[in-house]
Amino acid sequence: MTASTESIPAAKSKGTIAQQEQRLAYKLLAIPIIILIALILFPFLWNIVLSFQSLRLIDLTNLSISDLGFTLDNYARVLGARGFGELLRTTVVYAVFGTILPIVMGLVAALLARDAFPGRQLFRGVMLFPYIAPIVAVTLVWKTMLNAQYGIVNVWLQNIFGMQPISFLSTRSMPVSILGLEIQLPVALTMVILFQGWRYFPFAFLFYLARLQALPEDLYEAGKIDGATLTQRFFKITLPQLGAVTAALFLLRFIWTFNKFDDIFLLTGGAAGTNIITVQIYNYLFGLSNVGAASALSMVLAAILAVLLFIYFRWFYIEEE
Amino acid sequence: MSRESWEELIFGRILRWIGIVFFFVICAFPLYYMIMLSFTDIQVLLTNPSRLLPDLGSIWPPKSYIDVLAPIDKGGQGFMVFIRNSFMVAVVTTAITMVVCIMAAYAATRLKFRGKGAVNWGLILVYMVPAIVLAIPLFVIYSQTGLRSTVPKRLVALTIVYLTATLPVAIYMLRGYFATIPVDMEEAAMIDGCSRLQTVWKIVIPLSVPAIAAAALYVFMIAWNEYLYALLFLLDNPNSWTLSLGVNQLDSQEVPRTMLMAGSVIITLPVVVLFIAFERYLVGGLTAGGVKG
């Protein structure tokens, strides 16, 4: 009797605590969720609508809902544009190499900084500069360093190798002979990829460094006792442990590089064979004042991204659970 | 010489030190070059572009900085206005983001509620939405509202838009940290009669100072460094420009490179100072949040 009278209020109050907790959670989450719906979901849906409109930049000031129509012209125009194949190819080449290079550099830097050496703290701090510095500042420095008249890179190439000055960021391609083989090197595209390597390797560096420092020391002791050399220990012990980090880094960086606008826009403006989808979206919007086409191309970008995200979540989040 | 000691010499010593020097140089040199040129006279650069040491004769007064910072009506580039705009936008963005996100991240980690899974998935998804896809509809909406009429309204619009980038990052970073705080301490506080919000205020926030500092600094850096939205929203009124936009707009005019480098130093300085001051917190925060960039 006493037991049951005690258990009923207890159960009841537990229920209300759970309800209170739920109400509090909704209250705390309401503001960010409303902001994100208003500023991400709603604009995204609006972008879908815009991509089916025939809309110029000057029409924007007095656009009303009643003007909305439906046309597939924007998609036809964007996908059928003469340069679309090249645009897609450049975007993919840029995204793939612009992803691999920073990851490889980050791994090398992390291996170098793994064991203590005098000045490692300073080294690690300096390593992060390319990543945290404002994009506008670092692209201006690169443009200055690569300048054909007074850029330090050209000055050195001239003084040391006697080379003619090259305007690195506005040269589409130039013949280069490697081991007697003459190839056309896409100069500007190579430069923007090198820039990606330089700017984003610190991101991979930190991830790899954290992973490397978490590897148990006894694995290496055991390897040494078994007579494994330094390179053997790297390939047999270290490398297999880095698979998950590498895969996560690759997909994250690939998605972000694929969507990147600032870097190429600021370095080359999309000239000299470096035009990528995001920069072309901007060109449709402001160069050609064609809002509809810009929206349509951004939807194409979003569709490609959705496929990539699907793969990402299939691989990682499901694997983790 | 055995293979082990041979490899130890090549990889462990020679190549390792070459590598360390290589990475150090590629990271530090552009920063040095930028600072050095900002104190160099443009004529000195043009006549002797290979010099690596600053020209002591033109260091003081720092002509490039004076030109860049002087108001436009005094023949300068009016950077003080851009600095003020950037600071206001970045500080307000940071303040709003942190207030909203500390509570939201706590709710998303600790509280039980229906739809928790959906909320967490949604947060990861918005983290991945590219800025350029949102830029067009946001620009269209912005063009139709009266927000572009005055400078303060423009900056308010920009601040609101920056929340799309900062909220997911901050929630993501804080969530990861809150999950590591032992629940026992919160339970003890609640048994002692604290409400949930008091518990957050008295237990969770004091324990999370490093994570909150890291998140706030990243949010500040995102807003401070941002370029695309500033370009779309502010371009047609120079009084509303942020530093990122202002520095890059200089590039299209007939402005000496050395002045551009002074502008670059001005925009980089706050970020580097903050980073040096809080490096300890930031390095951990970066990997925890996988900060977008």
XYZ file of C-alpha atoms in Angstrom:
614
model
C 0.000 0.000 0.000
C 2.655 2.480 1.019
C 4.894 1.240 -1.779
C 2.263 1.846 -4.448
C 1.311 5.320 -3.217
C 4.955 6.250 -3.282
C 5.621 4.882 -6.740
C 2.754 6.701 -8.446
C 3.900 10.280 -7.754
C 7.469 9.251 -8.481
C 6.536 7.931 -11.922
C 4.372 10.954 -12.567
C 7.050 13.455 -11.653
C 9.581 11.547 -13.770
C 7.249 11.955 -16.686
C 6.981 15.681 -16.182
C 10.732 16.040 -15.839
C 11.119 14.338 -19.198
C 8.477 16.627 -20.652
C 10.113 19.676 -19.115
C 13.411 18.577 -20.555
C 11.877 18.208 -23.986
C 10.206 21.615 -23.793
C 13.482 23.219 -22.713
C 15.329 21.525 -25.576
C 12.838 22.883 -28.102
C 13.135 26.364 -26.604
C 16.923 26.338 -26.730
C 17.044 24.977 -30.244
C 14.267 27.164 -31.627
C 16.390 30.225 -32.458
C 19.137 28.483 -34.424
C 16.637 26.246 -36.173
C 14.475 29.197 -37.205
C 17.556 31.100 -38.392
C 18.830 28.127 -40.353
C 15.436 27.446 -41.935
C 14.994 31.101 -42.855
C 18.521 31.548 -44.182
C 19.366 28.145 -45.621
C 16.295 26.057 -46.333
C 14.068 28.852 -47.595
C 16.735 30.434 -49.845
C 17.604 26.998 -51.167
C 13.980 26.347 -52.158
C 13.763 29.861 -53.596
C 16.862 29.079 -55.650
C 15.075 26.085 -57.181
C 12.225 28.394 -58.212
C 14.656 30.986 -59.583
C 16.406 28.391 -61.701
C 13.167 27.955 -63.685
C 12.651 31.681 -64.263
C 13.753 33.823 -67.131
C 15.240 36.514 -64.938
C 17.770 39.268 -65.528
C 19.603 41.261 -62.902
C 17.641 44.461 -63.694
C 14.312 42.630 -63.217
C 15.107 42.083 -59.545
C 14.028 45.461 -58.222
C 10.381 44.983 -59.160
C 10.055 41.212 -59.163
C 6.728 39.988 -57.803
C 5.336 36.527 -57.226
C 2.852 36.978 -60.084
C 5.728 37.260 -62.574
C 6.888 33.752 -61.842
C 6.759 31.372 -64.750
C 8.319 28.085 -65.674
C 11.045 27.528 -68.205
C 13.763 24.978 -68.714
C 15.772 27.390 -70.836
C 18.272 28.104 -68.072
C 19.227 24.456 -67.676
C 19.357 23.999 -71.449
C 21.539 27.064 -71.737
C 23.859 26.202 -68.890
C 24.315 22.516 -69.714
C 24.450 23.121 -73.457
C 26.930 25.989 -73.271
C 29.926 25.417 -75.489
C 32.387 25.439 -72.646
C 30.409 23.247 -70.242
C 32.504 20.125 -70.860
C 35.698 22.023 -70.198
C 34.134 23.740 -67.183
C 33.240 20.404 -65.654
C 36.631 18.922 -66.481
C 38.509 21.855 -64.946
C 36.318 21.703 -61.842
C 36.982 17.993 -61.370
C 40.727 18.261 -62.037
C 40.956 21.188 -59.620
C 38.901 19.431 -56.948
C 40.765 16.101 -57.217
C 44.321 17.460 -57.258
C 43.397 20.337 -54.965
C 42.294 17.672 -52.477
C 45.125 15.179 -52.859
C 47.969 17.706 -52.688
C 47.093 19.247 -49.290
C 46.462 15.796 -47.826
C 49.828 14.446 -48.985
C 51.618 17.587 -47.796
C 49.774 17.433 -44.486
C 50.818 13.824 -43.967
C 54.461 14.586 -44.715
C 54.437 17.602 -42.383
C 52.807 15.563 -39.614
C 55.409 12.793 -39.944
C 58.150 15.424 -39.683
C 56.631 17.036 -36.592
C 55.685 13.814 -34.852
C 58.828 13.363 -32.784
C 60.019 16.267 -30.709
C 62.746 18.528 -32.057
C 63.973 21.920 -30.882
C 61.453 24.507 -32.050
C 58.600 22.112 -32.717
C 56.101 24.337 -30.940
C 57.082 27.250 -33.173
C 57.028 24.974 -36.225
C 53.484 23.874 -35.479
C 52.323 27.455 -35.004
C 53.940 28.677 -38.216
C 52.444 25.704 -40.109
C 48.984 27.063 -39.423
C 49.559 30.501 -40.917
C 48.465 29.622 -44.480
C 45.212 28.200 -43.165
C 44.142 30.928 -40.753
C 45.257 33.989 -42.723
C 42.494 35.882 -44.549
C 42.041 34.570 -48.071
C 42.274 38.052 -49.572
C 45.661 38.675 -47.945
C 47.238 35.375 -49.002
C 45.978 35.549 -52.594
C 47.407 39.071 -52.853
C 50.758 37.850 -51.561
C 50.771 34.979 -54.050
C 49.866 37.335 -56.877
C 52.697 39.626 -55.837
C 55.219 36.789 -55.539
C 54.222 35.405 -58.946
C 54.131 38.775 -60.701
C 55.999 38.739 -64.025
C 57.832 42.047 -63.531
C 58.900 42.225 -59.903
C 57.593 38.985 -58.350
C 60.251 37.296 -56.270
C 59.609 33.870 -57.867
C 60.286 35.153 -61.356
C 63.280 37.133 -60.165
C 64.829 34.006 -58.692
C 64.006 31.841 -61.689
C 65.657 34.459 -63.841
C 68.743 34.825 -61.676
C 69.293 31.146 -60.976
C 68.103 29.399 -64.138
C 68.175 32.295 -66.578
C 64.499 31.735 -67.383
C 62.252 34.221 -69.105
C 59.648 35.730 -66.753
C 56.350 33.855 -66.764
C 53.040 35.399 -65.789
C 52.062 32.293 -63.888
C 48.454 33.189 -63.201
C 47.494 34.271 -66.696
C 49.307 31.693 -68.827
C 46.979 28.925 -69.950
C 49.693 26.487 -70.929
C 53.298 26.281 -71.958
C 55.458 23.510 -73.349
C 57.651 21.805 -70.801
C 60.035 18.972 -71.510
C 60.252 16.313 -68.849
C 62.875 13.622 -69.532
C 62.879 14.595 -73.184
C 59.095 14.357 -73.369
C 57.409 17.538 -74.497
C 54.105 18.203 -72.743
C 51.784 21.179 -72.434
C 51.742 22.202 -68.793
C 48.534 24.034 -67.762
C 50.406 26.742 -65.870
C 47.613 28.738 -64.221
C 45.670 25.620 -63.230
C 48.833 24.123 -61.707
C 49.349 27.320 -59.744
C 45.852 27.362 -58.252
C 46.274 23.695 -57.301
C 49.648 24.485 -55.672
C 47.857 27.258 -53.821
C 45.328 24.728 -52.536
C 48.182 22.537 -51.351
C 49.809 25.435 -49.558
C 46.654 26.861 -47.978
C 44.932 23.702 -46.825
C 47.719 21.288 -45.880
C 47.652 22.588 -42.264
C 44.146 21.195 -41.914
C 45.338 17.697 -42.871
C 48.522 18.250 -40.851
C 46.579 18.752 -37.598
C 44.377 15.724 -38.172
C 47.314 13.476 -39.029
C 49.419 14.812 -36.171
C 46.639 14.096 -33.670
C 46.226 10.587 -35.068
C 49.962 9.854 -35.167
C 50.455 10.980 -31.592
C 47.644 8.693 -30.475
C 49.312 5.593 -31.965
C 50.628 3.325 -29.208
C 54.398 3.384 -28.808
C 54.658 -0.358 -28.099
C 53.632 -1.157 -31.673
C 56.832 0.507 -32.801
C 58.899 -1.137 -30.053
C 57.585 -4.503 -31.199
C 58.363 -3.598 -34.799
C 61.919 -2.636 -33.886
C 62.475 -5.864 -31.969
C 61.262 -7.813 -34.977
C 63.867 -5.983 -37.053
C 61.529 -3.740 -39.062
C 63.392 -0.756 -40.474
C 62.137 2.819 -40.428
C 60.447 2.602 -43.843
C 59.027 -0.841 -43.046
C 57.594 0.478 -39.786
C 56.031 3.353 -41.732
C 54.415 1.158 -44.372
C 53.460 -1.767 -42.122
C 52.509 -0.009 -38.877
C 51.818 3.689 -39.429
C 50.130 3.784 -42.812
C 47.449 1.145 -42.113
C 46.381 3.156 -39.038
C 45.756 6.271 -41.072
C 43.103 4.871 -43.393
C 40.048 6.271 -41.634
C 41.550 9.756 -41.156
C 42.644 9.855 -44.780
C 39.250 8.797 -46.083
C 37.458 11.376 -43.940
C 39.913 14.104 -44.925
C 39.614 13.211 -48.579
C 35.851 13.486 -48.718
C 35.583 16.584 -46.543
C 38.269 18.397 -48.454
C 36.939 17.204 -51.809
C 33.487 18.579 -51.068
C 34.873 21.883 -49.818
C 37.300 22.256 -52.725
C 34.537 21.430 -55.170
C 32.459 24.307 -53.743
C 35.292 26.745 -53.409
C 34.803 30.129 -54.990
C 37.149 32.631 -53.334
C 40.496 31.059 -54.118
C 40.274 30.901 -57.907
C 38.154 34.028 -58.168
C 40.769 36.012 -56.284
C 43.841 34.424 -57.897
C 42.894 34.303 -61.578
C 39.248 35.355 -61.829
C 38.702 32.109 -63.735
C 40.972 33.153 -66.601
C 43.650 31.113 -68.388
C 41.976 27.716 -68.135
C 41.020 27.921 -64.467
C 37.298 28.544 -64.847
C 35.364 26.343 -62.442
C 31.630 25.975 -61.815
C 31.453 28.305 -58.805
C 33.254 31.103 -60.647
C 31.054 30.545 -63.696
C 27.972 30.951 -61.482
C 29.306 34.366 -60.501
C 29.992 35.183 -64.174
C 26.411 34.319 -65.116
C 25.108 36.483 -62.288
C 27.237 39.604 -62.712
C 29.067 39.214 -66.018
C 25.982 38.255 -68.008
C 23.370 39.596 -65.531
C 21.491 36.325 -65.975
C 20.058 35.393 -62.589
C 18.149 32.377 -63.931
C 21.216 30.807 -65.512
C 23.281 31.427 -62.372
C 20.621 29.691 -60.276
C 20.399 26.789 -62.684
C 24.153 26.237 -62.644
C 24.220 26.441 -58.855
C 21.503 23.750 -58.784
C 23.703 21.580 -61.004
C 26.520 22.110 -58.501
C 24.176 21.255 -55.621
C 23.035 18.077 -57.392
C 26.605 16.883 -57.886
C 27.300 17.746 -54.264
C 24.241 15.820 -53.078
C 25.607 12.684 -54.725
C 28.971 13.233 -53.048
C 27.325 13.790 -49.666
C 25.288 10.653 -50.060
C 28.476 8.678 -50.609
C 30.126 10.432 -47.665
C 27.376 9.595 -45.204
C 27.011 6.064 -46.522
C 30.687 5.428 -45.930
C 31.355 7.154 -42.661
C 28.400 7.752 -40.503
C 26.944 4.336 -41.098
C 30.317 2.674 -40.688
C 30.887 4.494 -37.387
C 27.570 3.365 -35.935
C 76.168 0.045 -42.478
C 72.954 -1.812 -41.782
C 69.740 -0.992 -43.586
C 68.227 0.286 -40.350
C 70.973 2.771 -39.595
C 71.174 3.758 -43.262
C 67.455 4.525 -43.355
C 67.708 6.238 -39.987
C 70.321 8.566 -41.430
C 68.502 9.320 -44.711
C 64.906 9.575 -43.523
C 65.333 10.241 -39.827
C 67.931 12.951 -40.134
C 68.809 14.326 -43.562
C 65.399 14.263 -45.261
C 63.604 15.077 -42.047
C 65.524 18.284 -41.544
C 65.271 19.223 -45.212
C 61.515 18.691 -44.893
C 61.206 20.715 -41.714
C 63.105 23.607 -43.266
C 61.050 23.324 -46.468
C 57.707 23.532 -44.674
C 58.924 26.266 -42.388
C 60.052 28.359 -45.346
C 56.915 27.917 -47.451
C 54.733 28.950 -44.502
C 56.823 31.737 -43.038
C 58.258 33.285 -46.182
C 54.995 34.664 -47.680
C 54.204 36.245 -44.318
C 57.682 37.752 -44.115
C 57.556 38.912 -47.751
C 54.197 40.586 -47.137
C 55.437 42.471 -44.062
C 58.746 43.325 -45.690
C 57.126 44.822 -48.812
C 54.612 46.763 -46.756
C 57.568 48.716 -45.346
C 59.363 49.069 -48.669
C 59.104 51.986 -51.030
C 57.575 50.982 -54.373
C 60.542 52.484 -56.276
C 62.937 50.335 -54.263
C 60.922 47.223 -55.138
C 60.790 48.067 -58.849
C 64.493 48.847 -59.165
C 65.669 45.935 -57.064
C 62.949 43.257 -56.916
C 65.275 40.529 -55.665
C 66.084 42.176 -52.343
C 65.018 40.163 -49.318
C 65.888 42.605 -46.585
C 63.807 45.667 -45.839
C 65.116 48.956 -47.120
C 66.035 50.704 -43.886
C 65.717 54.119 -45.495
C 62.004 53.735 -46.204
C 60.845 51.885 -43.077
C 60.011 55.037 -41.163
C 57.652 56.760 -41.667
C 55.627 53.736 -42.898
C 54.331 55.463 -46.004
C 52.154 52.596 -47.270
C 50.302 52.352 -43.974
C 49.768 56.094 -43.758
C 48.386 56.154 -47.320
C 46.105 53.197 -46.736
C 44.693 54.411 -43.437
C 44.246 58.091 -44.305
C 40.680 59.137 -45.115
C 39.753 59.419 -48.797
C 39.312 63.193 -48.649
C 42.915 63.446 -47.441
C 44.136 61.405 -50.417
C 44.263 58.047 -48.609
C 42.281 54.862 -49.110
C 39.946 55.289 -46.138
C 40.781 51.977 -44.479
C 39.685 53.154 -41.049
C 36.088 52.887 -42.283
C 36.673 49.309 -43.492
C 38.361 48.367 -40.228
C 35.397 49.715 -38.266
C 32.910 47.877 -40.524
C 34.803 44.605 -40.265
C 35.119 44.828 -36.507
C 31.459 45.591 -36.015
C 30.301 42.772 -38.258
C 32.744 40.237 -36.806
C 32.099 41.141 -33.156
C 28.313 41.168 -33.478
C 28.334 37.919 -35.463
C 30.488 36.310 -32.785
C 28.317 37.529 -29.913
C 25.036 36.363 -31.450
C 26.507 33.063 -32.560
C 27.946 32.219 -29.153
C 24.823 33.108 -27.155
C 22.611 31.063 -29.445
C 25.007 28.166 -29.914
C 26.033 27.480 -26.321
C 22.411 26.833 -25.415
C 21.608 24.993 -28.634
C 24.699 22.794 -28.469
C 23.878 21.940 -24.860
C 20.336 20.954 -25.815
C 21.568 18.899 -28.762
C 24.040 16.938 -26.611
C 22.478 16.610 -23.172
C 18.712 16.899 -23.333
C 16.392 14.130 -24.470
C 13.697 15.171 -26.900
C 11.783 13.848 -29.866
C 13.443 14.631 -33.161
C 16.969 14.754 -31.694
C 18.334 12.551 -34.460
C 16.745 14.720 -37.141
C 18.155 17.895 -35.577
C 21.654 16.453 -35.427
C 21.472 15.251 -39.016
C 20.132 18.600 -40.127
C 23.069 20.356 -38.475
C 25.548 18.182 -40.330
C 23.718 18.810 -43.610
C 23.683 22.607 -43.281
C 27.396 22.403 -42.513
C 27.867 21.094 -46.058
C 25.713 23.571 -48.001
C 27.977 25.592 -50.289
C 27.927 29.358 -49.860
C 27.677 29.963 -53.601
C 24.364 28.059 -53.827
C 22.824 30.251 -51.114
C 24.472 33.389 -52.429
C 22.104 33.853 -55.384
C 18.748 33.554 -53.573
C 20.071 35.548 -50.618
C 21.268 38.224 -53.021
C 17.853 38.251 -54.754
C 16.005 38.544 -51.448
C 18.433 41.203 -50.274
C 17.964 43.211 -53.478
C 14.212 43.237 -52.981
C 14.200 44.308 -49.359
C 15.105 47.812 -48.271
C 18.225 46.506 -46.536
C 20.645 47.954 -49.050
C 19.419 51.530 -48.519
C 21.854 52.573 -45.761
C 25.262 51.426 -44.578
C 24.097 50.183 -41.137
C 21.281 48.184 -42.757
C 23.720 46.610 -45.197
C 26.014 45.565 -42.366
C 23.066 44.139 -40.447
C 22.091 42.108 -43.524
C 25.675 40.871 -43.862
C 25.803 39.901 -40.180
C 22.570 37.931 -40.493
C 23.898 36.119 -43.546
C 27.154 35.261 -41.767
C 25.114 33.319 -39.239
C 24.475 30.694 -41.951
C 28.184 29.926 -41.880
C 28.908 30.417 -38.176
C 25.985 28.712 -36.411
C 26.675 25.200 -37.748
C 30.421 25.497 -37.063
C 29.954 26.729 -33.494
C 27.254 24.212 -32.621
C 29.347 21.427 -34.097
C 32.480 22.414 -32.165
C 30.700 22.957 -28.844
C 28.637 19.808 -29.139
C 31.757 17.722 -29.444
C 33.164 19.277 -26.289
C 30.000 19.180 -24.157
C 29.731 15.460 -24.808
C 33.034 14.972 -22.955
C 31.902 16.711 -19.730
C 30.951 14.096 -17.120
C 27.187 14.016 -16.557
C 27.729 13.351 -12.820
C 28.705 16.938 -12.140
C 25.544 18.280 -13.722
C 23.449 15.719 -11.866
C 25.055 16.702 -8.590
C 24.231 20.356 -9.258
C 20.638 19.514 -10.069
C 20.255 17.404 -6.939
C 21.481 20.452 -5.034
C 18.521 22.323 -6.468
C 19.908 23.999 -9.586
C 17.613 24.262 -12.571
C 18.883 23.172 -15.971
C 19.755 26.686 -17.011
C 21.531 27.357 -13.722
C 23.456 24.128 -14.247
C 24.549 25.278 -17.683
C 25.575 28.658 -16.292
C 27.378 27.366 -13.203
C 28.821 24.029 -14.318
C 28.903 23.574 -18.083
C 30.084 27.018 -19.177
C 32.951 27.302 -16.640
C 34.137 23.810 -17.595
C 33.985 24.609 -21.299
C 35.965 27.836 -21.384
C 38.625 26.419 -23.749
C 36.024 25.120 -26.205
C 33.965 28.288 -26.028
C 37.079 30.407 -26.580
C 38.096 28.270 -29.557
C 34.630 28.388 -31.097
C 34.305 32.150 -30.570
C 37.678 32.772 -32.187
C 36.853 30.631 -35.191
C 33.533 32.386 -35.602
C 35.317 35.731 -35.421
C 37.826 34.567 -38.022
C 35.110 33.323 -40.379
C 33.328 36.680 -40.244
C 36.579 38.645 -40.427
C 37.973 36.705 -43.405
C 34.748 36.328 -45.407
C 34.809 37.610 -48.969
C 31.985 36.294 -51.179
C 28.962 37.705 -49.354
C 30.737 40.981 -48.714
C 31.350 41.233 -52.460
C 27.708 40.511 -53.323
C 26.127 42.686 -50.654
C 28.418 45.670 -50.301
C 30.229 46.297 -53.574
C 28.230 49.286 -54.835
C 28.773 51.404 -51.715
C 32.420 51.835 -50.638
C 31.359 53.215 -47.253
C 29.982 49.801 -46.365
C 33.023 47.759 -47.423
C 34.654 45.350 -45.013
C 38.434 44.989 -44.930
C 38.449 41.851 -47.098
C 36.498 43.600 -49.807
C 38.328 46.920 -49.416
C 41.795 45.371 -49.638
C 40.914 43.390 -52.723
C 39.177 46.312 -54.423
C 42.451 48.221 -54.167
C 43.979 45.601 -56.421
C 41.922 46.630 -59.434
C 43.086 50.220 -59.288
C 46.425 51.784 -60.041
C 47.703 51.256 -56.548
C 51.305 50.341 -55.712
C 51.830 46.731 -54.660
C 53.496 47.859 -51.469
C 50.249 49.525 -50.416
C 48.332 46.326 -51.126
C 50.779 44.509 -48.888
C 50.179 47.068 -46.135
C 46.437 46.396 -46.494
C 47.113 42.654 -46.335
C 49.140 43.061 -43.157
C 46.346 45.113 -41.566
C 43.746 42.448 -42.324
C 46.021 39.571 -41.248
C 47.280 41.112 -38.025
C 44.201 40.644 -35.782
C 43.825 37.022 -36.845
C 47.468 36.184 -36.202
C 47.474 37.992 -32.845
C 44.348 36.165 -31.695
C 45.792 32.923 -32.910
C 49.087 33.322 -31.085
C 47.276 34.344 -27.893
C 44.924 31.358 -27.942
C 46.880 28.784 -29.909
C 46.608 26.177 -27.185
C 42.806 26.134 -27.391
C 42.543 26.583 -31.109
C 44.546 23.615 -32.276
C 42.339 21.183 -30.427
C 39.203 23.026 -31.496
C 40.163 22.862 -35.131
C 40.323 19.104 -35.301
C 37.271 18.713 -33.077
C 35.051 20.821 -35.291
C 36.657 20.022 -38.606
C 36.400 23.728 -39.297
C 35.214 24.445 -42.796
C 37.561 26.244 -45.128
